[in-house]
């Protein structure tokens, strides 16, 4: 092999990332037969198979794993170079497409994104919420510049992305003033049998909270599952149950929804991560979020 065919290498890389020729052909907008032929040509030039087919699945061979390792480095660097070139000229507003897991509290998401919004260069933010799996797929397809999630990605996911740990928070319990004052006495045993408002978006911290209740011998009465963090707090304000939220925004939650904090639970934490395609993002906004010193201060409102 006198010269490596980078287009063939790219096709192989996309097939590996997507997991099948059919899915890769959709992303590349090529016919599956064409892509299969290009793969066969590439394998012929290398003198060996890159995949083995087992029950309609493509399994990397030893040669395939070796080639994939180099391909990951080549195209990750190429992607970062492309993003760097895309940023010029510097006087243009910089578009930032961010994906935020639906289970992250909206106030927390605001604080995490804020470092990008206060840069000297103007940022045009396109923010979308959704499930972690869908957001990571869109990041891989370069539809998003960064994804904010509240769980550590799986081993397979971490192989495709760079993970940046962000500022997290312990979790607190809140309720209407009358209910909160009653439940502070004898906490946490006082929670037994009390109504609980749950987050329906599978927030990881909620499972940790349930485990903590179990360890404390506490059994609450689940009265509602709600996938909107603001609506949970409205229910809580009306005295319909106890709800959980990050301690970092407790002052804002209490002020905005006229509730009171029952207690902060140090053993239950809301962990937050920024996911990017490369370890050293070229995008100024992405870099600001990953490196930002987040300060969870109450939002200042100007008088009308």
PDB file of C-alpha atoms in Angstrom:
ATOM      1  CA  UNK A   1       0.000   0.000   0.000  1.00  0.00           C
ATOM      2  CA  UNK A   2       1.873   3.086  -1.283  1.00  0.00           C
ATOM      3  CA  UNK A   3      -0.821   5.620  -0.403  1.00  0.00           C
ATOM      4  CA  UNK A   4      -3.641   5.487   2.156  1.00  0.00           C
ATOM      5  CA  UNK A   5      -7.075   6.300   0.746  1.00  0.00           C
ATOM      6  CA  UNK A   6      -8.478   8.682   3.366  1.00  0.00           C
ATOM      7  CA  UNK A   7     -11.978   8.560   1.884  1.00  0.00           C
ATOM      8  CA  UNK A   8     -12.064   4.791   2.290  1.00  0.00           C
ATOM      9  CA  UNK A   9     -10.680   5.190   5.826  1.00  0.00           C
ATOM     10  CA  UNK A  10     -13.433   7.717   6.581  1.00  0.00           C
ATOM     11  CA  UNK A  11     -16.121   5.362   5.298  1.00  0.00           C
ATOM     12  CA  UNK A  12     -14.735   2.574   7.503  1.00  0.00           C
ATOM     13  CA  UNK A  13     -14.679   4.945  10.496  1.00  0.00           C
ATOM     14  CA  UNK A  14     -18.318   5.940   9.964  1.00  0.00           C
ATOM     15  CA  UNK A  15     -19.416   2.297   9.624  1.00  0.00           C
ATOM     16  CA  UNK A  16     -17.632   1.525  12.923  1.00  0.00           C
ATOM     17  CA  UNK A  17     -19.244   4.478  14.706  1.00  0.00           C
ATOM     18  CA  UNK A  18     -22.751   3.839  13.393  1.00  0.00           C
ATOM     19  CA  UNK A  19     -22.546   0.075  13.901  1.00  0.00           C
ATOM     20  CA  UNK A  20     -23.847  -0.972  10.501  1.00  0.00           C
ATOM     21  CA  UNK A  21     -23.501  -0.207   6.812  1.00  0.00           C
ATOM     22  CA  UNK A  22     -27.201   0.681   6.608  1.00  0.00           C
ATOM     23  CA  UNK A  23     -26.996   3.385   9.305  1.00  0.00           C
ATOM     24  CA  UNK A  24     -23.674   4.729   8.012  1.00  0.00           C
ATOM     25  CA  UNK A  25     -25.103   4.963   4.483  1.00  0.00           C
ATOM     26  CA  UNK A  26     -27.927   7.163   5.805  1.00  0.00           C
ATOM     27  CA  UNK A  27     -25.482   9.528   7.500  1.00  0.00           C
ATOM     28  CA  UNK A  28     -23.165   9.620   4.465  1.00  0.00           C
ATOM     29  CA  UNK A  29     -26.114   9.801   2.032  1.00  0.00           C
ATOM     30  CA  UNK A  30     -24.732   6.894   0.001  1.00  0.00           C
ATOM     31  CA  UNK A  31     -26.438   3.744  -1.205  1.00  0.00           C
ATOM     32  CA  UNK A  32     -25.657   0.756   1.068  1.00  0.00           C
ATOM     33  CA  UNK A  33     -24.372  -1.178  -1.956  1.00  0.00           C
ATOM     34  CA  UNK A  34     -21.963   1.647  -2.808  1.00  0.00           C
ATOM     35  CA  UNK A  35     -20.676   1.857   0.766  1.00  0.00           C
ATOM     36  CA  UNK A  36     -20.279  -1.921   0.977  1.00  0.00           C
ATOM     37  CA  UNK A  37     -18.260  -1.874  -2.236  1.00  0.00           C
ATOM     38  CA  UNK A  38     -16.016   0.911  -0.951  1.00  0.00           C
ATOM     39  CA  UNK A  39     -15.390  -1.075   2.240  1.00  0.00           C
ATOM     40  CA  UNK A  40     -14.487  -4.172   0.226  1.00  0.00           C
ATOM     41  CA  UNK A  41     -12.033  -2.126  -1.870  1.00  0.00           C
ATOM     42  CA  UNK A  42     -10.427  -0.734   1.284  1.00  0.00           C
ATOM     43  CA  UNK A  43     -10.100  -4.191   2.843  1.00  0.00           C
ATOM     44  CA  UNK A  44      -8.517  -5.467  -0.377  1.00  0.00           C
ATOM     45  CA  UNK A  45      -5.942  -2.660  -0.303  1.00  0.00           C
ATOM     46  CA  UNK A  46      -5.083  -3.512   3.314  1.00  0.00           C
ATOM     47  CA  UNK A  47      -4.828  -7.206   2.632  1.00  0.00           C
ATOM     48  CA  UNK A  48      -7.242  -8.278   5.351  1.00  0.00           C
ATOM     49  CA  UNK A  49     -10.789  -8.069   6.689  1.00  0.00           C
ATOM     50  CA  UNK A  50     -11.766  -5.184   8.976  1.00  0.00           C
ATOM     51  CA  UNK A  51     -15.070  -6.755  10.067  1.00  0.00           C
ATOM     52  CA  UNK A  52     -16.485 -10.187  10.672  1.00  0.00           C
ATOM     53  CA  UNK A  53     -20.231 -10.734  10.357  1.00  0.00           C
ATOM     54  CA  UNK A  54     -21.895 -12.509  13.271  1.00  0.00           C
ATOM     55  CA  UNK A  55     -25.694 -12.785  13.299  1.00  0.00           C
ATOM     56  CA  UNK A  56     -26.037  -9.772  11.031  1.00  0.00           C
ATOM     57  CA  UNK A  57     -23.729  -7.721  13.272  1.00  0.00           C
ATOM     58  CA  UNK A  58     -20.382  -6.271  12.250  1.00  0.00           C
ATOM     59  CA  UNK A  59     -17.603  -7.259  14.656  1.00  0.00           C
ATOM     60  CA  UNK A  60     -14.188  -5.610  14.333  1.00  0.00           C
ATOM     61  CA  UNK A  61     -11.261  -7.913  13.615  1.00  0.00           C
ATOM     62  CA  UNK A  62      -7.833  -7.377  15.199  1.00  0.00           C
ATOM     63  CA  UNK A  63      -6.840  -5.456  12.057  1.00  0.00           C
ATOM     64  CA  UNK A  64     -10.068  -3.459  12.257  1.00  0.00           C
ATOM     65  CA  UNK A  65      -9.413  -2.431  15.875  1.00  0.00           C
ATOM     66  CA  UNK A  66      -5.896  -1.295  14.968  1.00  0.00           C
ATOM     67  CA  UNK A  67      -7.066   0.751  11.982  1.00  0.00           C
ATOM     68  CA  UNK A  68      -9.957   2.209  14.009  1.00  0.00           C
ATOM     69  CA  UNK A  69      -7.553   3.489  16.669  1.00  0.00           C
ATOM     70  CA  UNK A  70      -5.654   5.521  14.094  1.00  0.00           C
ATOM     71  CA  UNK A  71      -8.870   6.617  12.359  1.00  0.00           C
ATOM     72  CA  UNK A  72     -10.278   7.971  15.636  1.00  0.00           C
ATOM     73  CA  UNK A  73      -7.206  10.164  16.121  1.00  0.00           C
ATOM     74  CA  UNK A  74      -7.077  11.310  12.491  1.00  0.00           C
ATOM     75  CA  UNK A  75     -10.724  12.313  12.173  1.00  0.00           C
ATOM     76  CA  UNK A  76     -11.046  13.725  15.684  1.00  0.00           C
ATOM     77  CA  UNK A  77      -8.136  16.052  14.924  1.00  0.00           C
ATOM     78  CA  UNK A  78      -9.582  16.804  11.492  1.00  0.00           C
ATOM     79  CA  UNK A  79     -12.906  17.673  13.131  1.00  0.00           C
ATOM     80  CA  UNK A  80     -11.223  19.988  15.614  1.00  0.00           C
ATOM     81  CA  UNK A  81      -9.311  21.666  12.762  1.00  0.00           C
ATOM     82  CA  UNK A  82     -12.528  22.076  10.809  1.00  0.00           C
ATOM     83  CA  UNK A  83     -14.216  23.657  13.832  1.00  0.00           C
ATOM     84  CA  UNK A  84     -11.253  26.026  14.286  1.00  0.00           C
ATOM     85  CA  UNK A  85     -11.448  27.152  10.667  1.00  0.00           C
ATOM     86  CA  UNK A  86     -15.217  27.508  10.934  1.00  0.00           C
ATOM     87  CA  UNK A  87     -14.880  30.115  13.706  1.00  0.00           C
ATOM     88  CA  UNK A  88     -13.196  32.775  11.543  1.00  0.00           C
ATOM     89  CA  UNK A  89     -13.628  35.695  11.135  1.00  0.00           C
ATOM     90  CA  UNK A  90     -13.643  36.546  14.824  1.00  0.00           C
ATOM     91  CA  UNK A  91     -16.031  39.474  14.537  1.00  0.00           C
ATOM     92  CA  UNK A  92     -18.996  37.286  13.525  1.00  0.00           C
ATOM     93  CA  UNK A  93     -21.556  36.182  16.132  1.00  0.00           C
ATOM     94  CA  UNK A  94     -20.619  32.666  17.145  1.00  0.00           C
ATOM     95  CA  UNK A  95     -23.381  30.073  16.984  1.00  0.00           C
ATOM     96  CA  UNK A  96     -23.447  27.633  19.897  1.00  0.00           C
ATOM     97  CA  UNK A  97     -25.708  24.580  19.639  1.00  0.00           C
ATOM     98  CA  UNK A  98     -26.087  23.026  23.085  1.00  0.00           C
ATOM     99  CA  UNK A  99     -28.036  19.950  24.114  1.00  0.00           C
ATOM    100  CA  UNK A 100     -29.280  19.750  27.710  1.00  0.00           C
ATOM    101  CA  UNK A 101     -30.609  16.558  29.284  1.00  0.00           C
ATOM    102  CA  UNK A 102     -34.280  17.035  30.161  1.00  0.00           C
ATOM    103  CA  UNK A 103     -33.604  15.776  33.705  1.00  0.00           C
ATOM    104  CA  UNK A 104     -31.296  18.724  34.499  1.00  0.00           C
ATOM    105  CA  UNK A 105     -33.030  21.492  36.432  1.00  0.00           C
ATOM    106  CA  UNK A 106     -33.548  24.506  34.154  1.00  0.00           C
ATOM    107  CA  UNK A 107     -31.917  26.921  36.617  1.00  0.00           C
ATOM    108  CA  UNK A 108     -28.866  24.652  36.837  1.00  0.00           C
ATOM    109  CA  UNK A 109     -28.693  24.517  33.033  1.00  0.00           C
ATOM    110  CA  UNK A 110     -28.753  28.319  32.930  1.00  0.00           C
ATOM    111  CA  UNK A 111     -25.794  28.576  35.302  1.00  0.00           C
ATOM    112  CA  UNK A 112     -23.812  25.972  33.349  1.00  0.00           C
ATOM    113  CA  UNK A 113     -24.384  27.782  30.033  1.00  0.00           C
ATOM    114  CA  UNK A 114     -23.798  31.267  31.442  1.00  0.00           C
ATOM    115  CA  UNK A 115     -19.969  31.297  31.002  1.00  0.00           C
ATOM    116  CA  UNK A 116     -20.474  31.152  27.242  1.00  0.00           C
ATOM    117  CA  UNK A 117     -23.069  33.922  27.272  1.00  0.00           C
ATOM    118  CA  UNK A 118     -20.790  36.471  28.976  1.00  0.00           C
ATOM    119  CA  UNK A 119     -17.866  36.141  26.567  1.00  0.00           C
ATOM    120  CA  UNK A 120     -16.638  39.322  24.843  1.00  0.00           C
ATOM    121  CA  UNK A 121     -17.629  37.761  21.529  1.00  0.00           C
ATOM    122  CA  UNK A 122     -21.369  37.636  20.831  1.00  0.00           C
ATOM    123  CA  UNK A 123     -22.883  34.173  21.164  1.00  0.00           C
ATOM    124  CA  UNK A 124     -26.058  33.036  19.419  1.00  0.00           C
ATOM    125  CA  UNK A 125     -27.315  30.152  21.547  1.00  0.00           C
ATOM    126  CA  UNK A 126     -29.420  27.337  20.163  1.00  0.00           C
ATOM    127  CA  UNK A 127     -30.419  25.264  23.189  1.00  0.00           C
ATOM    128  CA  UNK A 128     -32.359  21.993  22.920  1.00  0.00           C
ATOM    129  CA  UNK A 129     -33.446  19.493  25.551  1.00  0.00           C
ATOM    130  CA  UNK A 130     -33.917  15.751  25.234  1.00  0.00           C
ATOM    131  CA  UNK A 131     -32.800  12.341  26.410  1.00  0.00           C
ATOM    132  CA  UNK A 132     -29.045  11.728  26.860  1.00  0.00           C
ATOM    133  CA  UNK A 133     -28.852   8.994  24.211  1.00  0.00           C
ATOM    134  CA  UNK A 134     -30.504  11.131  21.527  1.00  0.00           C
ATOM    135  CA  UNK A 135     -28.403  14.191  22.413  1.00  0.00           C
ATOM    136  CA  UNK A 136     -25.148  12.222  22.271  1.00  0.00           C
ATOM    137  CA  UNK A 137     -26.123  10.799  18.883  1.00  0.00           C
ATOM    138  CA  UNK A 138     -26.739  14.330  17.614  1.00  0.00           C
ATOM    139  CA  UNK A 139     -23.397  15.438  19.027  1.00  0.00           C
ATOM    140  CA  UNK A 140     -21.681  12.598  17.176  1.00  0.00           C
ATOM    141  CA  UNK A 141     -23.392  13.711  13.960  1.00  0.00           C
ATOM    142  CA  UNK A 142     -22.158  17.280  14.582  1.00  0.00           C
ATOM    143  CA  UNK A 143     -25.669  18.665  14.978  1.00  0.00           C
ATOM    144  CA  UNK A 144     -24.671  19.892  18.462  1.00  0.00           C
ATOM    145  CA  UNK A 145     -21.463  21.493  19.754  1.00  0.00           C
ATOM    146  CA  UNK A 146     -21.821  20.349  23.381  1.00  0.00           C
ATOM    147  CA  UNK A 147     -24.140  18.222  25.514  1.00  0.00           C
ATOM    148  CA  UNK A 148     -24.843  18.710  29.227  1.00  0.00           C
ATOM    149  CA  UNK A 149     -25.935  15.561  31.072  1.00  0.00           C
ATOM    150  CA  UNK A 150     -26.308  14.441  34.683  1.00  0.00           C
ATOM    151  CA  UNK A 151     -24.868  10.957  34.414  1.00  0.00           C
ATOM    152  CA  UNK A 152     -21.458   9.578  33.526  1.00  0.00           C
ATOM    153  CA  UNK A 153     -21.569   8.275  29.935  1.00  0.00           C
ATOM    154  CA  UNK A 154     -21.168   4.531  29.430  1.00  0.00           C
ATOM    155  CA  UNK A 155     -17.810   3.020  28.475  1.00  0.00           C
ATOM    156  CA  UNK A 156     -18.868   2.786  24.823  1.00  0.00           C
ATOM    157  CA  UNK A 157     -20.022   6.410  24.794  1.00  0.00           C
ATOM    158  CA  UNK A 158     -16.807   7.643  26.420  1.00  0.00           C
ATOM    159  CA  UNK A 159     -14.835   6.071  23.578  1.00  0.00           C
ATOM    160  CA  UNK A 160     -16.392   8.537  21.148  1.00  0.00           C
ATOM    161  CA  UNK A 161     -16.351  11.701  23.258  1.00  0.00           C
ATOM    162  CA  UNK A 162     -14.444  13.752  25.799  1.00  0.00           C
ATOM    163  CA  UNK A 163     -16.051  14.063  29.255  1.00  0.00           C
ATOM    164  CA  UNK A 164     -15.616  17.238  31.328  1.00  0.00           C
ATOM    165  CA  UNK A 165     -16.791  17.194  34.963  1.00  0.00           C
ATOM    166  CA  UNK A 166     -18.745  20.328  35.911  1.00  0.00           C
ATOM    167  CA  UNK A 167     -19.826  21.869  39.200  1.00  0.00           C
ATOM    168  CA  UNK A 168     -22.400  19.675  40.917  1.00  0.00           C
ATOM    169  CA  UNK A 169     -24.590  20.055  43.969  1.00  0.00           C
ATOM    170  CA  UNK A 170     -26.049  18.151  46.885  1.00  0.00           C
ATOM    171  CA  UNK A 171     -29.808  17.625  46.886  1.00  0.00           C
ATOM    172  CA  UNK A 172     -32.333  19.269  49.204  1.00  0.00           C
ATOM    173  CA  UNK A 173     -35.973  18.593  49.991  1.00  0.00           C
ATOM    174  CA  UNK A 174     -38.593  21.356  49.802  1.00  0.00           C
ATOM    175  CA  UNK A 175     -42.266  21.800  50.639  1.00  0.00           C
ATOM    176  CA  UNK A 176     -44.857  24.452  51.366  1.00  0.00           C
ATOM    177  CA  UNK A 177     -43.977  26.486  54.491  1.00  0.00           C
ATOM    178  CA  UNK A 178     -46.502  24.742  56.752  1.00  0.00           C
ATOM    179  CA  UNK A 179     -45.470  21.246  55.646  1.00  0.00           C
ATOM    180  CA  UNK A 180     -41.737  22.056  55.700  1.00  0.00           C
ATOM    181  CA  UNK A 181     -41.832  23.364  59.272  1.00  0.00           C
ATOM    182  CA  UNK A 182     -43.640  20.240  60.456  1.00  0.00           C
ATOM    183  CA  UNK A 183     -41.249  17.841  58.682  1.00  0.00           C
ATOM    184  CA  UNK A 184     -38.055  19.469  59.982  1.00  0.00           C
ATOM    185  CA  UNK A 185     -38.825  18.074  63.422  1.00  0.00           C
ATOM    186  CA  UNK A 186     -37.482  14.541  63.684  1.00  0.00           C
ATOM    187  CA  UNK A 187     -36.075  14.549  60.140  1.00  0.00           C
ATOM    188  CA  UNK A 188     -35.674  12.147  58.351  1.00  0.00           C
ATOM    189  CA  UNK A 189     -38.078   9.857  60.268  1.00  0.00           C
ATOM    190  CA  UNK A 190     -40.698  12.602  59.951  1.00  0.00           C
ATOM    191  CA  UNK A 191     -40.903  11.840  56.194  1.00  0.00           C
ATOM    192  CA  UNK A 192     -42.485   8.415  56.728  1.00  0.00           C
ATOM    193  CA  UNK A 193     -45.831   8.234  54.924  1.00  0.00           C
ATOM    194  CA  UNK A 194     -45.610  11.818  53.666  1.00  0.00           C
ATOM    195  CA  UNK A 195     -46.535  12.675  50.021  1.00  0.00           C
ATOM    196  CA  UNK A 196     -43.663  12.775  47.515  1.00  0.00           C
ATOM    197  CA  UNK A 197     -43.597  14.512  44.123  1.00  0.00           C
ATOM    198  CA  UNK A 198     -41.220  12.675  41.779  1.00  0.00           C
ATOM    199  CA  UNK A 199     -39.347  13.720  38.666  1.00  0.00           C
ATOM    200  CA  UNK A 200     -40.603  11.656  35.706  1.00  0.00           C
ATOM    201  CA  UNK A 201     -37.526  12.343  33.525  1.00  0.00           C
ATOM    202  CA  UNK A 202     -35.351   9.696  35.246  1.00  0.00           C
ATOM    203  CA  UNK A 203     -32.993  12.169  36.922  1.00  0.00           C
ATOM    204  CA  UNK A 204     -30.092  10.058  38.285  1.00  0.00           C
ATOM    205  CA  UNK A 205     -30.113  11.903  41.604  1.00  0.00           C
ATOM    206  CA  UNK A 206     -33.700  10.776  42.233  1.00  0.00           C
ATOM    207  CA  UNK A 207     -32.662   7.117  42.256  1.00  0.00           C
ATOM    208  CA  UNK A 208     -29.862   8.021  44.694  1.00  0.00           C
ATOM    209  CA  UNK A 209     -32.447   9.815  46.830  1.00  0.00           C
ATOM    210  CA  UNK A 210     -34.680   6.720  46.895  1.00  0.00           C
ATOM    211  CA  UNK A 211     -31.708   4.618  47.991  1.00  0.00           C
ATOM    212  CA  UNK A 212     -30.947   7.120  50.745  1.00  0.00           C
ATOM    213  CA  UNK A 213     -34.558   6.939  51.973  1.00  0.00           C
ATOM    214  CA  UNK A 214     -34.267   3.146  52.075  1.00  0.00           C
ATOM    215  CA  UNK A 215     -31.047   3.295  54.108  1.00  0.00           C
ATOM    216  CA  UNK A 216     -32.765   5.637  56.569  1.00  0.00           C
ATOM    217  CA  UNK A 217     -35.762   3.334  56.875  1.00  0.00           C
ATOM    218  CA  UNK A 218     -38.005   5.990  55.342  1.00  0.00           C
ATOM    219  CA  UNK A 219     -40.922   5.113  53.084  1.00  0.00           C
ATOM    220  CA  UNK A 220     -42.691   8.065  51.475  1.00  0.00           C
ATOM    221  CA  UNK A 221     -46.002   8.018  49.611  1.00  0.00           C
ATOM    222  CA  UNK A 222     -45.422   8.703  45.898  1.00  0.00           C
ATOM    223  CA  UNK A 223     -48.402  10.811  44.778  1.00  0.00           C
ATOM    224  CA  UNK A 224     -47.257  12.108  41.369  1.00  0.00           C
ATOM    225  CA  UNK A 225     -44.606  11.787  38.672  1.00  0.00           C
ATOM    226  CA  UNK A 226     -44.117  15.018  36.738  1.00  0.00           C
ATOM    227  CA  UNK A 227     -41.696  15.619  33.852  1.00  0.00           C
ATOM    228  CA  UNK A 228     -41.673  19.411  34.215  1.00  0.00           C
ATOM    229  CA  UNK A 229     -39.459  20.769  37.009  1.00  0.00           C
ATOM    230  CA  UNK A 230     -41.474  23.991  37.299  1.00  0.00           C
ATOM    231  CA  UNK A 231     -44.788  22.143  37.582  1.00  0.00           C
ATOM    232  CA  UNK A 232     -43.402  19.950  40.380  1.00  0.00           C
ATOM    233  CA  UNK A 233     -42.668  23.093  42.377  1.00  0.00           C
ATOM    234  CA  UNK A 234     -46.137  24.528  41.745  1.00  0.00           C
ATOM    235  CA  UNK A 235     -47.627  21.323  43.178  1.00  0.00           C
ATOM    236  CA  UNK A 236     -45.236  21.598  46.108  1.00  0.00           C
ATOM    237  CA  UNK A 237     -46.149  25.219  46.742  1.00  0.00           C
ATOM    238  CA  UNK A 238     -49.811  24.177  47.034  1.00  0.00           C
ATOM    239  CA  UNK A 239     -48.895  21.748  49.811  1.00  0.00           C
ATOM    240  CA  UNK A 240     -49.458  18.605  47.737  1.00  0.00           C
ATOM    241  CA  UNK A 241     -46.115  17.010  48.562  1.00  0.00           C
ATOM    242  CA  UNK A 242     -42.359  17.142  49.125  1.00  0.00           C
ATOM    243  CA  UNK A 243     -40.044  17.612  46.133  1.00  0.00           C
ATOM    244  CA  UNK A 244     -36.290  17.504  45.591  1.00  0.00           C
ATOM    245  CA  UNK A 245     -34.039  20.067  43.881  1.00  0.00           C
ATOM    246  CA  UNK A 246     -30.310  20.904  43.870  1.00  0.00           C
ATOM    247  CA  UNK A 247     -29.164  22.671  47.027  1.00  0.00           C
ATOM    248  CA  UNK A 248     -27.133  25.109  44.901  1.00  0.00           C
ATOM    249  CA  UNK A 249     -30.331  26.817  43.761  1.00  0.00           C
ATOM    250  CA  UNK A 250     -32.296  26.487  47.008  1.00  0.00           C
ATOM    251  CA  UNK A 251     -32.486  30.249  47.582  1.00  0.00           C
ATOM    252  CA  UNK A 252     -33.913  30.829  44.117  1.00  0.00           C
ATOM    253  CA  UNK A 253     -36.351  27.911  44.421  1.00  0.00           C
ATOM    254  CA  UNK A 254     -37.647  29.164  47.774  1.00  0.00           C
ATOM    255  CA  UNK A 255     -38.014  32.740  46.526  1.00  0.00           C
ATOM    256  CA  UNK A 256     -39.624  31.919  43.196  1.00  0.00           C
ATOM    257  CA  UNK A 257     -42.054  29.233  44.367  1.00  0.00           C
ATOM    258  CA  UNK A 258     -42.720  30.430  47.933  1.00  0.00           C
ATOM    259  CA  UNK A 259     -41.606  27.153  49.516  1.00  0.00           C
ATOM    260  CA  UNK A 260     -39.128  26.333  52.281  1.00  0.00           C
ATOM    261  CA  UNK A 261     -36.163  24.000  52.484  1.00  0.00           C
ATOM    262  CA  UNK A 262     -36.671  21.011  54.769  1.00  0.00           C
ATOM    263  CA  UNK A 263     -33.092  19.746  54.759  1.00  0.00           C
ATOM    264  CA  UNK A 264     -30.000  19.278  52.602  1.00  0.00           C
ATOM    265  CA  UNK A 265     -28.843  15.685  52.070  1.00  0.00           C
ATOM    266  CA  UNK A 266     -25.054  15.621  51.719  1.00  0.00           C
ATOM    267  CA  UNK A 267     -24.994  11.945  50.692  1.00  0.00           C
ATOM    268  CA  UNK A 268     -27.083  12.589  47.557  1.00  0.00           C
ATOM    269  CA  UNK A 269     -25.403  14.605  44.811  1.00  0.00           C
ATOM    270  CA  UNK A 270     -26.443  15.863  41.401  1.00  0.00           C
ATOM    271  CA  UNK A 271     -23.374  15.184  39.217  1.00  0.00           C
ATOM    272  CA  UNK A 272     -23.071  17.160  35.991  1.00  0.00           C
ATOM    273  CA  UNK A 273     -20.925  16.650  32.884  1.00  0.00           C
ATOM    274  CA  UNK A 274     -20.199  18.450  29.627  1.00  0.00           C
ATOM    275  CA  UNK A 275     -19.651  16.127  26.662  1.00  0.00           C
ATOM    276  CA  UNK A 276     -17.671  17.268  23.609  1.00  0.00           C
ATOM    277  CA  UNK A 277     -16.264  15.610  20.501  1.00  0.00           C
ATOM    278  CA  UNK A 278     -12.643  16.470  21.354  1.00  0.00           C
ATOM    279  CA  UNK A 279     -10.595  16.956  24.516  1.00  0.00           C
ATOM    280  CA  UNK A 280      -9.550  20.478  23.498  1.00  0.00           C
ATOM    281  CA  UNK A 281     -12.617  22.182  21.992  1.00  0.00           C
ATOM    282  CA  UNK A 282     -11.828  24.983  19.548  1.00  0.00           C
ATOM    283  CA  UNK A 283     -15.228  26.625  19.999  1.00  0.00           C
ATOM    284  CA  UNK A 284     -14.886  29.562  22.419  1.00  0.00           C
ATOM    285  CA  UNK A 285     -18.340  28.982  23.894  1.00  0.00           C
ATOM    286  CA  UNK A 286     -17.794  25.257  24.408  1.00  0.00           C
ATOM    287  CA  UNK A 287     -14.417  25.898  26.015  1.00  0.00           C
ATOM    288  CA  UNK A 288     -15.941  28.518  28.342  1.00  0.00           C
ATOM    289  CA  UNK A 289     -18.580  26.052  29.540  1.00  0.00           C
ATOM    290  CA  UNK A 290     -16.068  23.233  30.092  1.00  0.00           C
ATOM    291  CA  UNK A 291     -13.611  25.491  31.944  1.00  0.00           C
ATOM    292  CA  UNK A 292     -16.098  27.898  33.505  1.00  0.00           C
ATOM    293  CA  UNK A 293     -16.072  28.689  37.202  1.00  0.00           C
ATOM    294  CA  UNK A 294     -19.786  28.290  37.876  1.00  0.00           C
ATOM    295  CA  UNK A 295     -21.201  30.367  40.708  1.00  0.00           C
ATOM    296  CA  UNK A 296     -24.748  29.435  41.695  1.00  0.00           C
ATOM    297  CA  UNK A 297     -25.827  32.908  42.738  1.00  0.00           C
ATOM    298  CA  UNK A 298     -29.464  34.046  42.787  1.00  0.00           C
ATOM    299  CA  UNK A 299     -30.537  35.588  39.482  1.00  0.00           C
ATOM    300  CA  UNK A 300     -30.532  39.359  39.673  1.00  0.00           C
ATOM    301  CA  UNK A 301     -33.676  40.997  38.354  1.00  0.00           C
ATOM    302  CA  UNK A 302     -33.853  44.592  37.191  1.00  0.00           C
ATOM    303  CA  UNK A 303     -36.778  46.735  38.291  1.00  0.00           C
ATOM    304  CA  UNK A 304     -39.257  47.749  35.614  1.00  0.00           C
TER     305      UNK A 304
END
